[in-house]
Structures are given as C-alpha cells and as structure tokens.
Short mmCIF file of C-alpha atoms in Angstrom, two decimals:
data_model
loop_
_atom_site.label_atom_id
_atom_site.label_comp_id
_atom_site.label_asym_id
_atom_site.label_seq_id
_atom_site.Cartn_x
_atom_site.Cartn_y
_atom_site.Cartn_z
CA MET A 1 0.10 -39.42 -10.16
CA THR A 2 -2.78 -37.10 -9.27
CA ALA A 3 -3.19 -38.58 -5.78
CA GLN A 4 0.55 -38.42 -5.12
CA LEU A 5 0.83 -34.81 -6.24
CA ALA A 6 -2.32 -33.90 -4.32
CA ASP A 7 -0.83 -35.39 -1.15
CA LYS A 8 2.41 -33.47 -1.66
CA LEU A 9 0.72 -30.13 -2.32
CA ARG A 10 -1.93 -30.35 0.42
CA PRO A 11 0.40 -29.25 3.28
CA PHE A 12 1.02 -26.03 1.34
CA GLY A 13 -2.70 -25.20 1.19
CA ILE A 14 -3.00 -26.24 -2.45
CA ASP A 15 -6.01 -28.42 -3.25
CA TYR A 16 -4.88 -30.25 -6.38
CA VAL A 17 -7.98 -32.46 -6.55
CA ASP A 18 -10.23 -29.40 -6.56
CA ALA A 19 -7.97 -27.80 -9.15
CA MET A 20 -8.32 -30.78 -11.45
CA ASP A 21 -12.10 -30.49 -11.15
CA ARG A 22 -11.91 -26.78 -11.99
CA PHE A 23 -9.48 -27.31 -14.86
CA GLY A 24 -11.17 -30.35 -16.40
CA ASP A 25 -8.26 -32.62 -15.45
CA ASN A 26 -5.91 -30.50 -17.58
CA ALA A 27 -2.84 -30.91 -15.38
CA GLU A 28 -0.52 -29.06 -17.74
CA LEU A 29 -2.75 -25.99 -17.87
CA TYR A 30 -3.16 -25.94 -14.10
CA GLU A 31 0.56 -26.31 -13.49
CA ARG A 32 1.33 -23.47 -15.92
CA LEU A 33 -1.22 -21.14 -14.34
CA ALA A 34 -0.44 -22.11 -10.75
CA LEU A 35 3.27 -21.49 -11.26
CA LYS A 36 2.48 -18.08 -12.75
CA TYR A 37 1.27 -17.21 -9.27
CA LEU A 38 4.93 -17.00 -8.25
CA ASP A 39 5.00 -13.69 -10.16
CA ASP A 40 1.61 -12.49 -8.86
CA GLY A 41 1.56 -9.03 -7.34
CA HIS A 42 -1.80 -9.04 -5.56
CA LEU A 43 -0.36 -9.57 -2.07
CA VAL A 44 2.17 -6.75 -2.43
CA ALA A 45 -0.58 -4.50 -3.79
CA LEU A 46 -2.87 -5.51 -0.90
CA GLN A 47 -0.17 -4.71 1.65
CA ALA A 48 0.49 -1.32 0.02
CA ALA A 49 -3.21 -0.49 -0.11
CA MET A 50 -3.69 -1.39 3.55
CA GLU A 51 -0.68 0.70 4.54
CA ALA A 52 -2.03 3.65 2.55
CA LYS A 53 -5.51 3.08 4.01
CA ASP A 54 -6.85 2.75 0.46
CA TYR A 55 -9.48 0.25 1.49
CA SER A 56 -11.25 0.18 -1.86
CA GLU A 57 -8.03 -0.93 -3.55
CA GLY A 58 -7.32 -3.29 -0.68
CA TYR A 59 -10.70 -4.92 -1.19
CA SER A 60 -10.01 -5.37 -4.92
CA GLN A 61 -6.61 -6.92 -4.27
CA ALA A 62 -7.80 -9.23 -1.49
CA HIS A 63 -10.79 -10.29 -3.56
CA ALA A 64 -8.54 -11.21 -6.51
CA LEU A 65 -6.03 -13.17 -4.44
CA ALA A 66 -5.78 -16.81 -5.57
CA GLY A 67 -9.47 -17.64 -5.77
CA ASN A 68 -9.47 -19.67 -8.95
CA LEU A 69 -6.29 -21.65 -8.35
CA SER A 70 -7.52 -23.83 -5.48
CA PHE A 71 -5.13 -22.31 -2.96
CA LYS A 72 -7.74 -23.02 -0.30
CA ASP A 73 -6.10 -21.62 2.84
CA LEU A 74 -4.92 -18.48 1.08
CA TYR A 75 -8.34 -17.94 -0.45
CA GLU A 76 -10.08 -18.34 2.91
CA CYS A 77 -7.75 -15.88 4.62
CA ALA A 78 -8.02 -13.37 1.78
CA ALA A 79 -11.81 -13.68 1.92
CA LEU A 80 -11.71 -12.66 5.60
CA VAL A 81 -9.82 -9.51 4.60
CA SER A 82 -12.00 -8.68 1.59
CA ASP A 83 -15.22 -9.32 3.53
CA ALA A 84 -14.05 -7.10 6.38
CA LEU A 85 -13.04 -4.33 3.98
CA TYR A 86 -16.36 -4.59 2.16
CA ALA A 87 -18.16 -4.21 5.50
CA GLY A 88 -16.01 -1.22 6.46
CA GLU A 89 -14.35 -3.15 9.28
CA TYR A 90 -10.85 -1.91 8.58
CA GLU A 91 -9.28 -2.99 11.87
CA ALA A 92 -10.60 -6.53 11.40
CA ALA A 93 -9.16 -6.59 7.89
CA ALA A 94 -5.77 -5.49 9.18
CA LYS A 95 -5.94 -8.13 11.90
CA HIS A 96 -6.36 -10.87 9.28
CA LEU A 97 -3.59 -9.62 6.97
CA PRO A 98 -0.82 -11.63 8.71
CA GLU A 99 -2.86 -14.80 8.09
CA VAL A 100 -2.94 -13.95 4.39
CA GLU A 101 0.80 -13.35 4.40
CA ARG A 102 1.49 -16.71 6.08
CA ALA A 103 -0.82 -18.61 3.72
CA HIS A 104 0.75 -16.85 0.73
CA ALA A 105 4.27 -17.78 1.90
CA LEU A 106 3.22 -21.40 2.28
CA VAL A 107 1.70 -21.52 -1.21
CA VAL A 108 4.83 -19.95 -2.68
CA GLU A 109 7.00 -22.51 -0.90
CA GLY A 110 4.91 -25.35 -2.31
CA LEU A 111 4.89 -23.91 -5.82
CA GLU A 112 8.64 -23.39 -5.76
CA ASP A 113 9.16 -26.98 -4.62
CA TRP A 114 6.83 -28.19 -7.39
CA ARG A 115 8.59 -26.06 -9.99
CA ASP A 116 12.02 -27.20 -8.81
CA GLY A 117 11.02 -30.86 -8.66
CA THR A 118 11.74 -31.17 -4.93
CA LEU A 119 8.24 -32.20 -3.81
#
C-alpha cells in the first residue's frame, strides 16, 4: 500500500516515503495533517506580503510553507524565496514566486485527488 500510494503521490511533488519516515509510519496522522494543507493560508499570505513589499512577513510565510509535510518540490521552491528574502534579494524572491505557485497548485491537485479517492 505504501509503495502504491507513494508512486501515485510522487508526480504531485509529495514524497510519501519521506513522510512515513517523519511520521513514524503513522499513515493516518500524515493523511490527516497533509489534507489539512488544503486549508493552509501561507501561500495567499506570502503573495499578499510580496505585493505589499512586506519582505519580513514574506520571509515568515515562505519559510513556513509545507516544510514538514514532505511536499518536496514546494518546499524547495519556497526555500528559494525565503532564502532570497533573508538575503535582501527581493527581485530574486519575486522571480521564484511563480515556481512556488505552480508547486503549490500541483500539491493541492494531488491532495484533492487523494482526498476524493481518485488517485
């Protein structure tokens, strides 16, 4: 079951094997927490902060985005934004924001399919 689900979630940037390591093989807990991400507001808050040029808030939001849920691609893209903001490289951070948005959309698609049983 784990290998099958891992294979189905991988194209969405979700590393289920890593998640099981992080969550001590507690699949129910991981599923519950991962699906809560569908209601997560960090991306919207990051977008608003970037638009308002509130780079401190943008850093906080990018830094908090999906790190502990094994959404690997999203985490890597968000890290590019948070690292750039931390370094004061605001144009570089803005340049990477579309990557974060694409990775987020892919994760959401995968989570919705998982939730709806269509994986």
